Amino acid sequence: MTRNLNFFHQTQESKILRFFGFMWNTLSLVMEAVAIMAIALANGGGKPPDWQDFVGMVCLLVIDSTISFIEENNARNAAAALMAGLASKTKVLKLLYWFLEILSVSNLLISFLLMRVFLKVIP
C-alpha cells in the first residue's frame, strides 16, 4: 500500500447528523429550554399550555440551524473545490521538484566522473 503525503484522509459524515449538530450549541440549547418551559410552565391554573410560544421557539431553532448548516455546507464545498483545483498543480510542482532533485544528483555524478576521467583525481 502506497501512502501519499499530500493526501488528507477525510471521512464523509451524514448531512442529517451535521444538521442536528447545529442544534447542540449554547444558543440552541437555550432556545430548546425556553420551548420546553413554554409547554411545561405554561399559564397554570388549569389553562392549556402555551403552544404558540413553543411552536415559535421551535421554528426559530430550525431556522437558525438551517442557516448555520447552509453556511457551513457552502464553506465545505468551496474548500473541496479549492483543494481539487490545487491538487493538479501540487502534483506538477512535486514532479518538477523531483526532476530537479534528480538533475542535481546526476550533475554531481557527472562532475565526479569528469573529474576522475580528465583530472585523474582519486577520491
Tab-separated table of N, CA and C in Angstrom:
chain	number	residue	atom	x	y	z
A	1	MET	N	0.843	-1.181	0.000
A	1	MET	CA	0.000	0.000	0.000
A	1	MET	C	0.885	1.239	0.000
A	2	THR	N	0.707	2.089	-0.975
A	2	THR	CA	1.499	3.314	-1.036
A	2	THR	C	0.769	4.423	-0.299
A	3	ARG	N	1.567	5.276	0.293
A	3	ARG	CA	0.995	6.389	1.043
A	3	ARG	C	1.410	7.688	0.369
A	4	ASN	N	0.454	8.531	0.116
A	4	ASN	CA	0.724	9.828	-0.461
A	4	ASN	C	0.771	10.840	0.677
A	5	LEU	N	1.856	11.565	0.785
A	5	LEU	CA	1.997	12.503	1.891
A	5	LEU	C	1.100	13.723	1.746
A	6	ASN	N	0.626	13.984	0.547
A	6	ASN	CA	-0.232	15.148	0.329
A	6	ASN	C	-1.708	14.803	0.440
A	7	PHE	N	-2.037	13.613	0.869
A	7	PHE	CA	-3.428	13.192	0.930
A	7	PHE	C	-3.944	13.384	2.344
A	8	PHE	N	-5.050	14.078	2.464
A	8	PHE	CA	-5.703	14.239	3.747
A	8	PHE	C	-6.853	13.262	3.821
A	9	HIS	N	-6.838	12.422	4.842
A	9	HIS	CA	-7.908	11.440	4.983
A	9	HIS	C	-9.161	12.162	5.476
A	10	GLN	N	-10.213	12.085	4.699
A	10	GLN	CA	-11.460	12.749	5.058
A	10	GLN	C	-12.564	11.710	5.126
A	11	THR	N	-13.306	11.778	6.192
A	11	THR	CA	-14.434	10.874	6.330
A	11	THR	C	-15.702	11.635	5.976
A	12	GLN	N	-16.577	10.975	5.279
A	12	GLN	CA	-17.855	11.584	4.924
A	12	GLN	C	-18.847	11.317	6.048
A	13	GLU	N	-19.368	12.367	6.612
A	13	GLU	CA	-20.379	12.193	7.651
A	13	GLU	C	-21.735	12.582	7.087
A	14	SER	N	-22.741	12.087	7.714
A	14	SER	CA	-24.101	12.307	7.245
A	14	SER	C	-24.472	13.784	7.372
A	15	LYS	N	-25.135	14.293	6.344
A	15	LYS	CA	-25.566	15.695	6.397
A	15	LYS	C	-26.658	15.890	7.437
A	16	ILE	N	-27.444	14.876	7.654
A	16	ILE	CA	-28.502	14.979	8.670
A	16	ILE	C	-27.881	15.097	10.060
A	17	LEU	N	-26.833	14.302	10.326
A	17	LEU	CA	-26.171	14.394	11.627
A	17	LEU	C	-25.478	15.742	11.802
A	18	ARG	N	-24.905	16.268	10.713
A	18	ARG	CA	-24.304	17.598	10.799
A	18	ARG	C	-25.363	18.660	11.081
A	19	PHE	N	-26.546	18.507	10.449
A	19	PHE	CA	-27.623	19.471	10.683
A	19	PHE	C	-28.050	19.443	12.153
A	20	PHE	N	-28.243	18.242	12.699
A	20	PHE	CA	-28.652	18.158	14.102
A	20	PHE	C	-27.519	18.584	15.038
A	21	GLY	N	-26.283	18.519	14.554
A	21	GLY	CA	-25.171	19.005	15.357
A	21	GLY	C	-25.243	20.501	15.603
A	22	PHE	N	-25.878	21.225	14.707
A	22	PHE	CA	-26.047	22.663	14.912
A	22	PHE	C	-27.090	22.971	15.976
A	23	MET	N	-27.833	21.986	16.393
A	23	MET	CA	-28.789	22.189	17.480
A	23	MET	C	-28.140	21.890	18.833
A	24	TRP	N	-26.837	21.681	18.834
A	24	TRP	CA	-26.141	21.352	20.074
A	24	TRP	C	-25.079	22.421	20.348
A	25	ASN	N	-25.522	23.664	20.419
A	25	ASN	CA	-24.643	24.755	20.838
A	25	ASN	C	-25.380	25.563	21.894
A	26	THR	N	-24.749	26.561	22.438
A	26	THR	CA	-25.313	27.284	23.575
A	26	THR	C	-26.637	27.952	23.233
A	27	LEU	N	-26.682	28.665	22.125
A	27	LEU	CA	-27.917	29.355	21.749
A	27	LEU	C	-29.052	28.371	21.506
A	28	SER	N	-28.754	27.288	20.810
A	28	SER	CA	-29.793	26.309	20.512
A	28	SER	C	-30.294	25.622	21.780
A	29	LEU	N	-29.391	25.326	22.697
A	29	LEU	CA	-29.824	24.692	23.953
A	29	LEU	C	-30.702	25.628	24.772
A	30	VAL	N	-30.382	26.915	24.766
A	30	VAL	CA	-31.230	27.883	25.477
A	30	VAL	C	-32.606	27.965	24.821
A	31	MET	N	-32.622	27.959	23.475
A	31	MET	CA	-33.909	28.011	22.775
A	31	MET	C	-34.732	26.744	23.046
A	32	GLU	N	-34.065	25.592	23.119
A	32	GLU	CA	-34.780	24.356	23.445
A	32	GLU	C	-35.330	24.403	24.860
A	33	ALA	N	-34.544	24.940	25.796
A	33	ALA	CA	-35.013	25.050	27.182
A	33	ALA	C	-36.219	25.988	27.276
A	34	VAL	N	-36.185	27.089	26.541
A	34	VAL	CA	-37.309	28.030	26.546
A	34	VAL	C	-38.548	27.373	25.945
A	35	ALA	N	-38.377	26.604	24.877
A	35	ALA	CA	-39.517	25.925	24.258
A	35	ALA	C	-40.131	24.910	25.218
A	36	ILE	N	-39.288	24.182	25.937
A	36	ILE	CA	-39.811	23.201	26.907
A	36	ILE	C	-40.498	23.918	28.058
A	37	MET	N	-39.930	25.035	28.507
A	37	MET	CA	-40.564	25.780	29.598
A	37	MET	C	-41.888	26.394	29.152
A	38	ALA	N	-42.004	26.739	27.871
A	38	ALA	CA	-43.270	27.289	27.373
A	38	ALA	C	-44.376	26.259	27.467
A	39	ILE	N	-44.023	24.990	27.338
A	39	ILE	CA	-45.029	23.922	27.459
A	39	ILE	C	-45.232	23.533	28.913
A	40	ALA	N	-44.128	23.303	29.638
A	40	ALA	CA	-44.227	22.766	30.998
A	40	ALA	C	-44.729	23.803	31.994
A	41	LEU	N	-44.228	25.007	31.915
A	41	LEU	CA	-44.589	26.033	32.891
A	41	LEU	C	-45.563	27.030	32.279
A	42	ALA	N	-46.546	26.497	31.620
A	42	ALA	CA	-47.473	27.359	30.877
A	42	ALA	C	-48.271	28.234	31.839
A	43	ASN	N	-49.450	28.542	31.483
A	43	ASN	CA	-50.262	29.530	32.176
A	43	ASN	C	-50.623	29.148	33.605
A	44	GLY	N	-50.712	27.880	33.884
A	44	GLY	CA	-51.112	27.432	35.221
A	44	GLY	C	-52.602	27.648	35.438
A	45	GLY	N	-53.088	27.242	36.583
A	45	GLY	CA	-54.500	27.432	36.912
A	45	GLY	C	-55.426	26.625	36.017
A	46	GLY	N	-54.961	25.501	35.510
A	46	GLY	CA	-55.806	24.667	34.687
A	46	GLY	C	-55.936	25.134	33.249
A	47	LYS	N	-55.194	26.170	32.871
A	47	LYS	CA	-55.248	26.648	31.486
A	47	LYS	C	-54.387	25.744	30.604
A	48	PRO	N	-54.698	25.670	29.330
A	48	PRO	CA	-53.896	24.812	28.439
A	48	PRO	C	-52.505	25.403	28.220
A	49	PRO	N	-51.561	24.550	27.797
A	49	PRO	CA	-50.192	25.035	27.559
A	49	PRO	C	-50.161	26.094	26.455
A	50	ASP	N	-49.112	26.845	26.477
A	50	ASP	CA	-48.945	27.927	25.519
A	50	ASP	C	-48.236	27.383	24.275
A	51	TRP	N	-49.004	26.805	23.350
A	51	TRP	CA	-48.446	26.157	22.169
A	51	TRP	C	-47.857	27.149	21.180
A	52	GLN	N	-48.372	28.346	21.132
A	52	GLN	CA	-47.867	29.328	20.182
A	52	GLN	C	-46.397	29.675	20.465
A	53	ASP	N	-46.061	29.889	21.726
A	53	ASP	CA	-44.665	30.178	22.077
A	53	ASP	C	-43.762	28.986	21.770
A	54	PHE	N	-44.256	27.783	22.072
A	54	PHE	CA	-43.479	26.575	21.809
A	54	PHE	C	-43.186	26.432	20.307
A	55	VAL	N	-44.221	26.570	19.493
A	55	VAL	CA	-44.052	26.441	18.044
A	55	VAL	C	-43.137	27.546	17.516
A	56	GLY	N	-43.274	28.749	18.032
A	56	GLY	CA	-42.417	29.862	17.606
A	56	GLY	C	-40.949	29.597	17.928
A	57	MET	N	-40.665	29.089	19.124
A	57	MET	CA	-39.282	28.799	19.507
A	57	MET	C	-38.702	27.644	18.684
A	58	VAL	N	-39.502	26.631	18.424
A	58	VAL	CA	-39.030	25.508	17.612
A	58	VAL	C	-38.755	25.980	16.178
A	59	CYS	N	-39.613	26.833	15.648
A	59	CYS	CA	-39.384	27.373	14.294
A	59	CYS	C	-38.105	28.197	14.250
A	60	LEU	N	-37.878	29.040	15.265
A	60	LEU	CA	-36.640	29.819	15.315
A	60	LEU	C	-35.416	28.917	15.425
A	61	LEU	N	-35.539	27.849	16.195
A	61	LEU	CA	-34.436	26.900	16.336
A	61	LEU	C	-34.110	26.226	15.003
A	62	VAL	N	-35.134	25.799	14.281
A	62	VAL	CA	-34.926	25.143	12.988
A	62	VAL	C	-34.359	26.127	11.969
A	63	ILE	N	-34.846	27.364	11.966
A	63	ILE	CA	-34.345	28.378	11.038
A	63	ILE	C	-32.870	28.677	11.327
A	64	ASP	N	-32.515	28.829	12.601
A	64	ASP	CA	-31.129	29.101	12.982
A	64	ASP	C	-30.217	27.946	12.573
A	65	SER	N	-30.639	26.727	12.829
A	65	SER	CA	-29.828	25.564	12.461
A	65	SER	C	-29.702	25.427	10.947
A	66	THR	N	-30.769	25.732	10.222
A	66	THR	CA	-30.733	25.632	8.762
A	66	THR	C	-29.763	26.642	8.166
A	67	ILE	N	-29.799	27.876	8.659
A	67	ILE	CA	-28.886	28.911	8.153
A	67	ILE	C	-27.441	28.527	8.441
A	68	SER	N	-27.172	28.048	9.656
A	68	SER	CA	-25.805	27.649	10.011
A	68	SER	C	-25.346	26.478	9.160
A	69	PHE	N	-26.235	25.506	8.927
A	69	PHE	CA	-25.886	24.338	8.119
A	69	PHE	C	-25.573	24.742	6.683
A	70	ILE	N	-26.389	25.619	6.109
A	70	ILE	CA	-26.173	26.043	4.721
A	70	ILE	C	-24.853	26.797	4.594
A	71	GLU	N	-24.546	27.671	5.555
A	71	GLU	CA	-23.288	28.417	5.505
A	71	GLU	C	-22.089	27.477	5.589
A	72	GLU	N	-22.142	26.524	6.511
A	72	GLU	CA	-21.006	25.609	6.644
A	72	GLU	C	-20.901	24.681	5.438
A	73	ASN	N	-22.030	24.246	4.909
A	73	ASN	CA	-22.009	23.371	3.740
A	73	ASN	C	-21.398	24.099	2.539
A	74	ASN	N	-21.746	25.374	2.360
A	74	ASN	CA	-21.151	26.161	1.278
A	74	ASN	C	-19.647	26.323	1.483
A	75	ALA	N	-19.237	26.535	2.733
A	75	ALA	CA	-17.804	26.671	3.022
A	75	ALA	C	-17.070	25.360	2.749
A	76	ARG	N	-17.666	24.238	3.114
A	76	ARG	CA	-17.048	22.932	2.845
A	76	ARG	C	-16.929	22.689	1.341
A	77	ASN	N	-17.978	23.025	0.606
A	77	ASN	CA	-17.933	22.833	-0.851
A	77	ASN	C	-16.870	23.716	-1.491
A	78	ALA	N	-16.736	24.954	-1.006
A	78	ALA	CA	-15.718	25.852	-1.546
A	78	ALA	C	-14.320	25.330	-1.228
A	79	ALA	N	-14.115	24.827	-0.017
A	79	ALA	CA	-12.808	24.277	0.348
A	79	ALA	C	-12.490	23.028	-0.472
A	80	ALA	N	-13.487	22.193	-0.719
A	80	ALA	CA	-13.279	20.989	-1.532
A	80	ALA	C	-12.934	21.364	-2.962
A	81	ALA	N	-13.601	22.373	-3.511
A	81	ALA	CA	-13.296	22.819	-4.873
A	81	ALA	C	-11.889	23.406	-4.943
A	82	LEU	N	-11.500	24.145	-3.928
A	82	LEU	CA	-10.155	24.719	-3.896
A	82	LEU	C	-9.099	23.623	-3.815
A	83	MET	N	-9.324	22.637	-2.957
A	83	MET	CA	-8.369	21.533	-2.842
A	83	MET	C	-8.295	20.739	-4.140
A	84	ALA	N	-9.425	20.535	-4.792
A	84	ALA	CA	-9.418	19.796	-6.060
A	84	ALA	C	-8.681	20.587	-7.142
A	85	GLY	N	-8.847	21.897	-7.142
A	85	GLY	CA	-8.161	22.720	-8.132
A	85	GLY	C	-6.668	22.800	-7.900
A	86	LEU	N	-6.260	22.756	-6.643
A	86	LEU	CA	-4.835	22.848	-6.336
A	86	LEU	C	-4.137	21.497	-6.405
A	87	ALA	N	-4.888	20.412	-6.431
A	87	ALA	CA	-4.273	19.086	-6.428
A	87	ALA	C	-3.426	18.859	-7.666
A	88	SER	N	-3.915	19.253	-8.825
A	88	SER	CA	-3.141	19.037	-10.050
A	88	SER	C	-1.885	19.904	-10.061
A	89	LYS	N	-1.980	21.138	-9.588
A	89	LYS	CA	-0.803	22.000	-9.519
A	89	LYS	C	0.226	21.431	-8.550
A	90	THR	N	-0.253	20.870	-7.462
A	90	THR	CA	0.643	20.281	-6.478
A	90	THR	C	1.396	19.109	-7.074
A	91	LYS	N	0.693	18.271	-7.848
A	91	LYS	CA	1.353	17.131	-8.477
A	91	LYS	C	2.412	17.587	-9.468
A	92	VAL	N	2.118	18.619	-10.240
A	92	VAL	CA	3.082	19.123	-11.222
A	92	VAL	C	4.298	19.694	-10.511
A	93	LEU	N	4.082	20.484	-9.468
A	93	LEU	CA	5.205	21.068	-8.749
A	93	LEU	C	6.042	19.994	-8.064
A	94	LYS	N	5.372	18.958	-7.539
A	94	LYS	CA	6.099	17.887	-6.892
A	94	LYS	C	6.938	17.123	-7.913
A	95	LEU	N	6.377	16.869	-9.089
A	95	LEU	CA	7.112	16.196	-10.151
A	95	LEU	C	8.301	17.047	-10.601
A	96	LEU	N	8.089	18.355	-10.727
A	96	LEU	CA	9.170	19.261	-11.106
A	96	LEU	C	10.263	19.262	-10.040
A	97	TYR	N	9.871	19.249	-8.772
A	97	TYR	CA	10.847	19.213	-7.675
A	97	TYR	C	11.670	17.931	-7.739
A	98	TRP	N	11.002	16.793	-7.944
A	98	TRP	CA	11.722	15.523	-8.041
A	98	TRP	C	12.667	15.531	-9.245
A	99	PHE	N	12.206	16.078	-10.359
A	99	PHE	CA	13.038	16.136	-11.547
A	99	PHE	C	14.287	16.978	-11.292
A	100	LEU	N	14.110	18.145	-10.652
A	100	LEU	CA	15.259	18.991	-10.345
A	100	LEU	C	16.184	18.323	-9.341
A	101	GLU	N	15.622	17.580	-8.431
A	101	GLU	CA	16.436	16.859	-7.460
A	101	GLU	C	17.275	15.782	-8.157
A	102	ILE	N	16.658	15.073	-9.086
A	102	ILE	CA	17.390	14.057	-9.851
A	102	ILE	C	18.478	14.715	-10.687
A	103	LEU	N	18.156	15.875	-11.285
A	103	LEU	CA	19.157	16.588	-12.078
A	103	LEU	C	20.343	17.005	-11.222
A	104	SER	N	20.085	17.473	-10.037
A	104	SER	CA	21.197	17.910	-9.187
A	104	SER	C	22.056	16.720	-8.781
A	105	VAL	N	21.439	15.587	-8.492
A	105	VAL	CA	22.209	14.396	-8.147
A	105	VAL	C	22.976	13.908	-9.359
A	106	SER	N	22.332	13.922	-10.529
A	106	SER	CA	23.029	13.468	-11.733
A	106	SER	C	24.161	14.423	-12.097
A	107	ASN	N	23.989	15.724	-11.862
A	107	ASN	CA	25.068	16.675	-12.112
A	107	ASN	C	26.259	16.402	-11.193
A	108	LEU	N	25.990	16.048	-9.953
A	108	LEU	CA	27.072	15.695	-9.050
A	108	LEU	C	27.807	14.458	-9.549
A	109	LEU	N	27.045	13.481	-10.005
A	109	LEU	CA	27.650	12.260	-10.513
A	109	LEU	C	28.470	12.530	-11.775
A	110	ILE	N	27.916	13.334	-12.679
A	110	ILE	CA	28.633	13.659	-13.916
A	110	ILE	C	29.903	14.433	-13.602
A	111	SER	N	29.814	15.406	-12.711
A	111	SER	CA	31.012	16.174	-12.369
A	111	SER	C	32.040	15.287	-11.686
A	112	PHE	N	31.607	14.354	-10.874
A	112	PHE	CA	32.536	13.434	-10.231
A	112	PHE	C	33.238	12.564	-11.274
A	113	LEU	N	32.455	12.046	-12.238
A	113	LEU	CA	33.044	11.210	-13.286
A	113	LEU	C	33.989	12.013	-14.168
A	114	LEU	N	33.626	13.229	-14.504
A	114	LEU	CA	34.510	14.066	-15.312
A	114	LEU	C	35.810	14.370	-14.579
A	115	MET	N	35.713	14.629	-13.298
A	115	MET	CA	36.925	14.880	-12.523
A	115	MET	C	37.821	13.651	-12.517
A	116	ARG	N	37.233	12.481	-12.375
A	116	ARG	CA	38.047	11.248	-12.342
A	116	ARG	C	38.681	10.973	-13.698
A	117	VAL	N	37.917	11.204	-14.769
A	117	VAL	CA	38.429	10.851	-16.099
A	117	VAL	C	39.465	11.869	-16.565
A	118	PHE	N	39.147	13.130	-16.490
A	118	PHE	CA	40.014	14.137	-17.083
A	118	PHE	C	41.109	14.639	-16.151
A	119	LEU	N	40.816	14.700	-14.880
A	119	LEU	CA	41.799	15.231	-13.957
A	119	LEU	C	42.544	14.137	-13.209
A	120	LYS	N	42.104	12.927	-13.368
A	120	LYS	CA	42.714	11.776	-12.705
A	120	LYS	C	42.748	11.977	-11.194
A	121	VAL	N	41.632	12.472	-10.665
A	121	VAL	CA	41.529	12.714	-9.225
A	121	VAL	C	41.002	11.444	-8.572
A	122	ILE	N	41.721	11.006	-7.590
A	122	ILE	CA	41.285	9.809	-6.868
A	122	ILE	C	40.675	10.274	-5.548
A	123	PRO	N	39.462	9.882	-5.302
A	123	PRO	CA	38.821	10.343	-4.060
A	123	PRO	C	39.422	9.693	-2.823
